[in-house]
């Protein structure tokens, strides 16, 4: 056919004529991966060496993996190439779908979450689009060419003597690129976008497999000596809790409410003249409200937020701690409170095995987990992920009013969960009008959750529990992914640049103590700071707790928050994506001005990871109660 080359004038021409198939598969996969990575994953490669590393690493990986097919019998080579291309397409497409909502890359530890896929089905279906067929067009063309038996896809077996140098070179190229890419930027370990930008998507999984193997082996090689550097770091940045706030909520009940996907930008704002969060706005007037409070979750999302709140440790950058390290020793808040006579519970109308909660909760010191089977759930009172928040709160109060006091209870809401479905009769506010259905639906579900909190407070008052209960409400993670920022900018009436994008990582934190006058605090903080704050308010000494956070009311506190991707926010500057911004106005400033804070943030994440991966609390003497 028309694909033939006349003659075999040289080795390159000969190789091309004999191996058009492998060259075709490599080139089409290479091109497809580059286009998708830059356009869909928004990996805006700005520097020439990043382009070269990305292209070189991806090409090296493809040469090595497709090249293995050259050892096969001729009749099996095209089948192998087609199979490999299908696998790589699935990997690419799975990440496309995942990135649409989570703006992240799938990691190997996330495979342990496969048991939760049934619960995630609503979200997955919302992410799959009809036009995604475009990602598989090349497969249709390839299958057609193979069926036509065109000589455009010719193959010929290469013997070991002919190919050992070829394969060895491919392996060396990819190994060097991965090594250089990892060393090139220290923050790559924490920022998968930058890592993939440098070494490519497929090479990332080689790297991730290496990290996965390495971290799984860490507990075997750990010992008590690992604590010395960690404690030195913590002592350097620890500040004393505010003595004036010590014990102002002593012996009170504590209800911690996880506000699913609620971000700070909705607080105090309106839509079409209607308040989006009228009750929270009202409650804030009589509470401590932290307006610069950042979520610090990783791939474990809501479970990561729970981990942060209850341990003052950072979640892992890969996977969910609840799934991968559920048998570790911890110094969790519920366990500490149990020594002070608290009854600890979690109320969440979801499958008890989701995020392995039924195993992790007892390990953290919770006495009881009220899950899906403890609630009356029907088609009438459920939507999206499960029981509607108002029904959930009403049924939860049947349990709460019977708890022995004092109690510590975590309530996890569900209705304001992606993709934000809500029956029209339950909507207290009109949807937004934009091209983003997700953004449009977000406001009614936030408003519904706000109404559920109103019901909770009213029920606490009816039960006679309100006056002796400290309410702590926090947003667990973002609600609107950056893939919807163009439409969100219309609502906010401003451009969302890098500076504004960082500020959209803020979530509400409200601490309401009946009888105590509140205020709005602007200290830069994060979920890591909640546990030391609650201990101080409850009049419990820090003792020998290992906590990366600091009391939010401390008079010596310096504003600081490091996000799980390595972004660092301080009162002076913001570090993200190898860029340094002035905190006050968002103007770009010299990168070296961010270096001390970037370095502190990197060490924070590293040391916290080390504690978890090596299960270091098993070596730590239990002196948690301090001196009363």
XYZ file of C-alpha atoms in Angstrom:
628
model
C 0.000 0.000 0.000
C 0.965 3.684 0.002
C 2.920 3.392 3.228
C 5.913 1.605 1.635
C 9.333 3.121 1.413
C 11.311 2.355 -1.708
C 14.519 0.538 -0.977
C 16.509 0.103 2.179
C 19.200 2.722 1.718
C 20.190 2.880 5.363
C 19.694 1.380 8.765
C 17.170 4.041 9.808
C 15.107 3.493 6.684
C 15.352 -0.269 7.171
C 14.266 -0.017 10.793
C 11.346 2.199 9.789
C 10.179 -0.208 7.082
C 10.388 -3.201 9.423
C 8.904 -1.535 12.515
C 6.316 0.986 11.384
C 3.891 -0.426 13.931
C 5.886 0.316 17.084
C 6.846 3.759 15.792
C 3.197 4.515 15.039
C 2.042 3.420 18.503
C 4.814 5.339 20.268
C 4.165 8.551 18.368
C 0.375 8.517 18.727
C 0.597 7.747 22.467
C 3.291 10.381 22.958
C 1.282 13.069 21.188
C -1.973 12.119 22.923
C -0.341 12.183 26.363
C 1.301 15.557 25.814
C -1.888 17.214 24.545
C -4.052 15.843 27.363
C -1.471 16.632 30.052
C -1.089 20.250 28.988
C -4.725 21.024 28.149
C -6.755 18.898 30.572
C -4.414 18.628 33.558
C -3.545 22.304 33.099
C 0.160 21.543 33.375
C 1.281 24.844 31.926
C 4.908 24.109 31.175
C 6.642 27.470 31.243
C 10.334 26.599 31.185
C 12.216 24.915 28.373
C 13.879 22.320 30.624
C 10.424 21.295 31.898
C 9.291 20.730 28.315
C 12.386 18.654 27.599
C 12.061 16.601 30.779
C 8.363 16.011 30.202
C 8.779 14.976 26.571
C 11.968 13.011 27.216
C 10.629 11.073 30.176
C 7.372 10.215 28.441
C 9.219 9.127 25.305
C 11.704 7.060 27.324
C 8.857 5.276 29.101
C 7.049 4.547 25.823
C 10.209 3.320 24.072
C 10.927 0.961 26.951
C 7.401 -0.450 27.351
C 6.495 -0.694 23.678
C 10.015 -1.946 22.944
C 9.387 -5.085 24.992
C 6.981 -6.153 22.271
C 9.865 -6.497 19.830
C 10.917 -9.664 21.675
C 7.584 -11.300 20.883
C 6.700 -13.467 17.946
C 5.723 -11.307 14.966
C 2.048 -12.341 15.086
C 1.769 -11.215 18.736
C 3.500 -7.844 18.457
C 0.564 -5.762 17.224
C -1.709 -7.393 19.782
C 0.737 -6.404 22.512
C 1.003 -2.841 21.201
C -2.795 -2.528 21.066
C -3.175 -3.939 24.583
C -0.533 -1.569 25.983
C -2.095 1.389 24.197
C -5.485 0.491 25.716
C -3.959 0.295 29.209
C -2.223 3.665 28.840
C -5.418 5.200 27.461
C -7.368 3.919 30.471
C -4.749 5.381 32.839
C -4.896 8.685 30.998
C -8.697 8.826 30.893
C -9.127 7.753 34.529
C -6.933 10.684 35.524
C -8.893 13.027 33.256
C -12.155 12.098 35.007
C -10.591 12.285 38.474
C -8.934 15.629 37.750
C -12.236 17.256 36.783
C -13.354 17.362 40.396
C -10.273 16.727 42.516
C -7.643 18.575 40.430
C -5.153 15.876 41.363
C -3.511 12.758 39.961
C -4.534 9.257 41.041
C -1.886 7.576 43.196
C -1.301 3.898 43.945
C -2.541 4.093 47.578
C -5.882 5.246 46.198
C -6.406 1.751 44.828
C -7.116 0.773 48.437
C -10.196 2.990 48.137
C -11.662 0.817 45.384
C -14.034 -0.744 47.908
C -15.717 2.669 48.148
C -16.465 2.891 44.440
C -20.112 1.993 44.983
C -20.544 5.005 47.251
C -18.718 7.194 44.741
C -20.920 6.196 41.787
C -23.027 9.374 41.929
C -19.923 11.539 41.696
C -18.305 9.426 38.984
C -21.354 9.514 36.703
C -21.483 13.291 37.080
C -17.862 13.527 35.936
C -18.130 11.331 32.836
C -19.152 13.354 29.766
C -20.634 12.176 26.463
C -17.876 13.861 24.496
C -15.247 11.770 26.284
C -15.477 9.406 23.320
C -12.813 11.642 21.772
C -10.233 10.033 24.070
C -10.857 6.707 22.333
C -10.985 7.822 18.684
C -7.394 6.756 18.103
C -8.273 3.231 19.281
C -11.009 3.027 16.667
C -8.550 4.059 13.952
C -5.917 1.584 15.158
C -8.362 -1.326 15.263
C -9.528 -0.432 11.749
C -5.947 -0.436 10.415
C -5.186 -3.763 12.094
C -8.320 -5.359 10.680
C -7.437 -4.109 7.190
C -4.006 -5.722 7.637
C -2.373 -2.653 6.115
C 1.400 -2.737 5.817
C 1.407 0.654 7.568
C 1.708 -1.443 10.738
C 4.538 -3.789 9.814
C 6.482 -5.663 12.477
C 9.615 -7.793 12.665
C 11.189 -9.594 15.586
C 14.480 -8.286 16.965
C 16.801 -10.699 18.701
C 18.398 -9.907 22.057
C 21.744 -9.098 20.511
C 20.128 -6.419 18.375
C 17.979 -4.848 21.070
C 19.827 -5.057 24.374
C 21.480 -1.681 23.789
C 18.182 -0.172 22.675
C 16.241 -1.261 25.771
C 19.121 -0.506 28.127
C 19.344 3.035 26.724
C 15.590 3.570 27.172
C 15.774 2.448 30.804
C 18.757 4.697 31.497
C 17.053 7.714 29.881
C 13.903 7.293 31.939
C 15.795 6.649 35.184
C 17.931 9.766 34.728
C 14.897 11.903 33.909
C 12.999 10.648 36.962
C 16.004 11.185 39.228
C 16.750 14.656 37.886
C 13.101 15.591 37.960
C 12.838 14.629 41.608
C 16.010 16.462 42.616
C 15.261 19.505 40.463
C 12.559 20.901 42.744
C 12.362 19.982 46.427
C 8.643 20.692 46.451
C 7.881 18.071 43.815
C 7.473 15.440 46.511
C 4.492 17.372 47.843
C 3.133 18.804 44.587
C 2.076 16.127 42.117
C 1.262 18.702 39.444
C 4.878 19.813 39.390
C 6.159 16.259 39.535
C 4.028 15.151 36.580
C 4.933 18.356 34.757
C 8.590 17.397 34.995
C 8.698 13.628 34.544
C 5.429 12.840 32.757
C 2.313 10.940 33.799
C 3.514 7.378 33.130
C 6.941 7.900 34.682
C 5.109 9.306 37.701
C 3.646 5.852 38.326
C 7.131 4.308 38.232
C 8.167 6.920 40.794
C 4.975 6.352 42.815
C 5.600 2.613 42.873
C 9.101 3.237 44.226
C 7.766 5.610 46.911
C 4.976 3.175 47.782
C 7.459 0.344 48.304
C 9.806 2.582 50.268
C 7.118 3.928 52.618
C 5.677 0.480 53.287
C 9.103 -0.629 54.494
C 9.690 2.358 56.791
C 8.170 0.919 60.025
C 10.693 -1.930 59.928
C 13.656 0.467 60.065
C 12.291 3.008 62.564
C 13.334 3.490 66.182
C 13.161 5.972 69.053
C 16.061 8.008 67.663
C 13.782 9.257 64.863
C 12.170 11.633 67.376
C 15.156 13.902 67.976
C 14.964 15.986 64.778
C 11.170 16.065 64.884
C 11.063 17.414 68.430
C 13.733 19.989 67.622
C 11.598 21.286 64.746
C 8.396 21.353 66.801
C 10.070 23.133 69.717
C 11.390 25.798 67.350
C 7.918 26.762 66.150
C 5.773 25.955 69.178
C 4.100 28.856 70.974
C 2.467 28.808 74.395
C -1.338 28.616 74.489
C -3.223 31.698 75.641
C -3.555 31.406 79.449
C -6.556 33.765 79.426
C -8.499 31.233 77.329
C -7.407 28.192 79.323
C -10.406 26.267 80.609
C -13.156 28.713 79.569
C -15.068 25.692 78.223
C -13.916 23.272 80.940
C -16.173 20.206 81.345
C -18.502 21.399 78.583
C -19.842 19.038 75.940
C -18.191 19.444 72.544
C -19.956 18.983 69.213
C -17.681 19.237 66.186
C -19.571 19.643 62.904
C -17.857 18.837 59.612
C -19.464 21.138 57.036
C -19.143 19.153 53.835
C -17.495 21.194 51.047
C -18.403 24.578 52.580
C -15.931 27.278 51.551
C -15.386 30.684 53.123
C -16.471 32.679 50.084
C -20.153 31.889 50.761
C -20.027 33.168 54.351
C -21.637 36.598 54.611
C -22.358 36.736 50.871
C -25.663 36.834 49.015
C -27.150 35.395 45.832
C -29.914 37.361 44.132
C -30.395 39.356 47.320
C -30.695 36.276 49.571
C -28.106 35.324 52.192
C -26.414 32.035 51.316
C -25.665 31.159 54.947
C -28.095 33.236 57.055
C -27.861 31.114 60.193
C -24.076 30.756 60.159
C -23.854 34.525 59.645
C -26.047 35.023 62.704
C -24.060 32.513 64.741
C -20.755 34.155 63.794
C -21.934 37.391 65.418
C -21.805 35.565 68.759
C -18.833 33.256 68.093
C -15.128 33.166 67.367
C -14.819 33.151 63.583
C -11.486 32.559 61.842
C -11.654 34.175 58.427
C -8.183 33.073 57.234
C -8.534 29.393 58.075
C -7.236 26.983 55.397
C -8.113 23.374 54.671
C -5.041 21.128 54.554
C -6.473 17.855 53.312
C -4.930 15.507 50.763
C -6.487 12.698 48.763
C -8.423 11.467 51.799
C -10.661 14.571 51.677
C -13.220 14.463 54.535
C -11.385 11.701 56.400
C -8.169 13.730 56.138
C -9.953 16.695 57.717
C -11.082 14.461 60.590
C -7.504 13.259 60.982
C -6.172 16.820 61.120
C -8.780 17.986 63.633
C -8.260 15.031 65.967
C -4.472 14.582 65.770
C -2.823 17.867 64.766
C -0.844 15.816 62.254
C -0.897 16.394 58.514
C -2.571 13.778 56.335
C -0.435 11.928 53.824
C 0.202 13.261 50.350
C -0.686 9.891 48.835
C -3.903 8.046 49.659
C -5.875 8.371 52.911
C -4.402 7.789 56.377
C -7.676 6.187 57.483
C -7.096 3.451 54.902
C -3.341 2.986 54.883
C -2.344 3.475 58.544
C -5.397 2.553 60.605
C -3.439 0.342 63.040
C -0.836 2.974 63.994
C -0.491 4.361 67.487
C -1.847 7.930 67.758
C -2.239 10.637 70.396
C -5.746 11.549 69.302
C -8.058 14.092 70.886
C -10.883 11.594 71.613
C -8.475 9.284 73.427
C -7.186 12.177 75.526
C -10.716 13.340 76.356
C -11.656 9.840 77.495
C -9.161 10.276 80.358
C -11.201 13.293 81.444
C -14.483 11.414 81.539
C -15.719 12.232 78.047
C -17.951 9.895 76.048
C -16.791 10.043 72.418
C -18.973 9.429 69.376
C -19.258 10.020 65.642
C -22.560 10.476 63.831
C -22.452 10.052 60.049
C -25.258 8.500 57.990
C -22.955 6.685 55.602
C -21.660 3.144 55.189
C -19.554 2.444 58.280
C -16.762 0.938 56.154
C -16.384 4.035 53.960
C -12.826 5.340 54.427
C -12.353 2.438 56.843
C -13.983 4.521 59.584
C -15.278 1.518 61.521
C -11.651 0.447 62.078
C -10.014 3.862 62.477
C -12.483 5.414 64.920
C -11.875 2.963 67.806
C -8.139 3.441 67.289
C -8.593 7.212 67.735
C -10.520 6.718 70.963
C -14.140 6.972 69.849
C -16.582 4.875 71.881
C -19.415 4.657 69.342
C -19.938 5.226 65.622
C -23.528 5.858 64.519
C -23.547 5.040 60.811
C -25.958 4.177 57.983
C -27.649 1.279 59.791
C -28.476 3.494 62.794
C -30.674 5.842 60.744
C -34.061 5.526 59.074
C -33.242 6.274 55.444
C -35.730 6.220 52.584
C -36.115 7.660 49.098
C -38.112 10.512 50.623
C -35.450 11.715 53.042
C -32.309 11.031 51.014
C -30.568 12.681 48.087
C -27.173 12.403 46.421
C -24.865 10.659 48.861
C -27.531 9.750 51.402
C -29.665 11.109 54.217
C -30.529 14.793 53.896
C -28.801 16.951 56.486
C -31.957 18.189 58.226
C -33.295 14.646 58.672
C -29.817 13.550 59.701
C -29.596 16.197 62.428
C -33.084 15.443 63.724
C -32.401 11.712 63.959
C -28.932 12.292 65.431
C -30.445 14.307 68.265
C -32.344 11.184 69.355
C -28.941 9.712 70.215
C -27.190 12.862 71.428
C -29.795 13.722 74.060
C -29.148 10.317 75.641
C -25.357 10.646 75.842
C -23.694 10.733 79.232
C -22.077 14.094 79.889
C -19.594 15.430 79.155
C -19.458 14.129 75.598
C -17.359 14.798 72.513
C -19.328 14.183 69.320
C -18.346 14.585 65.696
C -21.197 15.204 63.245
C -20.421 14.786 59.540
C -22.889 16.341 57.088
C -23.492 14.999 53.582
C -25.963 17.024 51.505
C -23.474 19.619 50.271
C -21.402 16.965 48.520
C -20.405 16.961 44.867
C -22.320 16.945 42.512
C -24.641 18.982 44.804
C -28.000 17.450 43.944
C -31.037 18.672 45.889
C -34.763 18.291 45.296
C -36.433 21.534 44.278
C -38.848 21.437 47.226
C -35.851 21.434 49.610
C -34.178 24.489 48.112
C -34.196 27.626 50.271
C -32.392 29.680 47.627
C -32.369 29.781 43.832
C -29.489 28.147 41.941
C -26.873 30.371 40.361
C -27.188 31.015 36.635
C -23.972 30.145 34.825
C -22.563 27.641 32.352
C -21.369 25.450 35.239
C -24.129 23.156 36.493
C -21.929 22.164 39.425
C -21.474 25.764 40.554
C -25.163 26.528 40.025
C -26.233 23.637 42.256
C -23.662 24.420 44.940
C -25.470 27.396 46.469
C -28.803 25.648 47.244
C -27.013 22.731 48.933
C -24.851 25.082 51.028
C -28.016 26.930 52.050
C -29.667 23.615 52.968
C -26.735 22.633 55.192
C -26.939 26.059 56.824
C -30.585 25.353 57.643
C -29.608 21.978 59.113
C -27.239 23.747 61.528
C -30.123 25.987 62.582
C -32.169 22.861 63.343
C -29.254 21.370 65.304
C -28.968 24.422 67.560
C -32.738 24.552 68.094
C -32.813 20.856 69.026
C -29.903 21.314 71.441
C -31.835 24.091 73.156
C -34.979 21.943 73.349
C -32.943 19.111 74.899
C -31.398 21.448 77.486
C -27.896 20.805 76.135
C -27.155 24.088 74.378
C -25.885 26.133 77.338
C -23.312 23.491 78.264
C -22.117 22.643 74.752
C -19.257 24.165 72.774
C -20.020 24.057 69.043
C -17.107 23.801 66.619
C -17.934 24.000 62.907
C -15.393 23.741 60.106
C -15.329 23.319 56.339
C -13.605 20.044 55.509
C -12.264 20.861 52.031
C -13.026 22.808 48.871
C -16.414 22.590 47.198
C -15.760 24.133 43.797
C -12.822 22.726 41.836
C -10.644 25.075 39.811
C -12.138 23.667 36.611
C -15.172 25.849 37.457
C -13.225 28.990 38.352
C -14.117 30.813 35.149
C -17.791 30.746 36.143
C -17.031 31.281 39.838
C -15.216 34.476 38.857
C -18.564 35.775 37.591
C -20.134 35.224 40.995
C -17.191 36.766 42.845
C -17.058 39.584 40.299
C -13.284 39.420 40.051
C -10.582 37.570 38.168
C -9.276 34.436 39.844
C -5.507 34.659 39.487
C -2.908 32.721 41.499
C -3.414 35.010 44.489
C -7.194 34.599 44.520
C -6.822 30.874 43.892
C -4.868 30.505 47.134
C -7.525 32.450 49.037
C -10.143 30.021 47.726
C -8.469 27.370 49.882
C -10.055 29.027 52.913
C -12.902 27.308 54.738
C -14.907 28.517 57.737
C -13.998 27.751 61.332
C -16.563 28.793 63.927
C -16.149 28.177 67.663
C -19.314 28.991 69.600
C -19.192 28.936 73.405
C -22.514 29.972 74.999
C -22.021 32.872 77.379
C -18.674 33.902 75.875
C -18.476 36.959 73.631
C -16.889 36.116 70.303
C -14.933 38.030 67.682
C -13.610 37.728 64.141
C -9.926 36.756 64.041
C -7.758 37.112 60.951
C -4.806 34.935 62.008
C -3.576 32.710 59.190
C -4.277 29.182 60.337
C -5.363 25.717 59.299
C -7.090 22.544 60.427
C -3.826 21.482 62.060
C -4.432 24.156 64.749
C -7.833 22.961 65.977
C -6.716 20.253 68.422
C -4.309 22.405 70.495
C -6.960 25.141 70.539
C -9.662 22.823 71.878
C -7.348 21.353 74.511
C -6.633 24.832 75.854
C -10.298 25.881 75.835
C -11.220 22.704 77.717
C -8.540 23.318 80.316
C -6.454 20.293 79.363
C -2.637 20.749 79.412
C -0.767 19.895 76.232
C 1.404 17.497 78.219
C 3.466 15.338 75.900
C 1.182 15.669 72.895
C 3.075 15.913 69.631
C 1.167 18.543 67.648
C 2.191 20.477 64.554
C -0.487 23.096 65.179
C -0.617 25.902 67.715
C -3.364 27.442 69.820
C -5.361 29.829 67.624
C -5.697 32.289 70.500
C -2.008 32.311 71.452
C -0.620 35.803 72.024
C 2.693 34.722 70.459
C 1.166 33.117 67.386
C 2.633 33.833 63.942
C 0.252 33.273 61.048
C 1.294 30.153 59.131
C -0.420 27.468 57.074
C 1.085 24.848 54.777
C -1.236 23.010 52.431
C -0.750 19.384 51.521
C 0.588 20.302 48.066
C 3.389 22.399 49.588
C 1.737 25.810 49.216
C 2.656 28.001 52.205
C 0.684 31.025 53.420
C 2.109 33.470 55.975
C 1.477 37.061 57.027
C 4.295 38.225 54.722
C 4.089 36.095 51.606
C 2.594 33.130 49.787
C 4.633 30.366 48.177
C 3.047 28.232 45.459
C 4.101 26.608 42.201
C 7.656 27.985 42.452
C 6.196 31.487 42.722
C 6.381 33.953 45.620
C 3.571 36.466 46.139
C 3.176 39.373 48.521
C 0.457 38.350 50.979
C -1.172 41.773 51.171
C -1.567 42.568 47.465
C -0.715 39.393 45.540
C 2.150 40.962 43.594
C 4.950 38.607 42.573
C 8.134 39.130 44.565
C 11.597 37.471 44.452
C 11.375 33.747 45.130
C 14.108 33.847 47.775
C 11.808 35.878 50.057
C 9.584 32.819 50.375
C 12.433 30.369 50.932
C 12.412 30.295 54.788
C 8.662 29.688 54.906
C 8.806 27.186 52.042
C 11.514 25.284 53.878
C 9.548 25.261 57.129
C 6.463 23.989 55.299
C 8.436 21.234 53.580
C 9.900 20.062 56.901
C 6.459 20.146 58.545
C 5.040 17.782 55.939
C 8.156 15.606 55.930
C 8.255 15.116 59.701
C 4.514 14.498 59.965
C 4.749 11.920 57.175
C 7.655 10.300 58.979
C 5.620 9.920 62.181
C 2.840 8.200 60.265
C 4.881 6.076 57.867
C 7.171 4.841 60.642
C 4.449 4.562 63.294
C 6.665 6.514 65.672
C 4.116 6.989 68.445
C 4.698 3.366 69.456
C 8.072 4.527 70.791
C 6.764 7.577 72.616
C 6.167 7.404 76.355
C 2.531 8.113 77.241
C 2.553 11.385 79.198
C -0.506 12.922 77.554
C -2.358 14.091 80.633
C 0.169 16.690 81.666
C -0.047 18.238 85.112
C -3.496 19.316 86.187
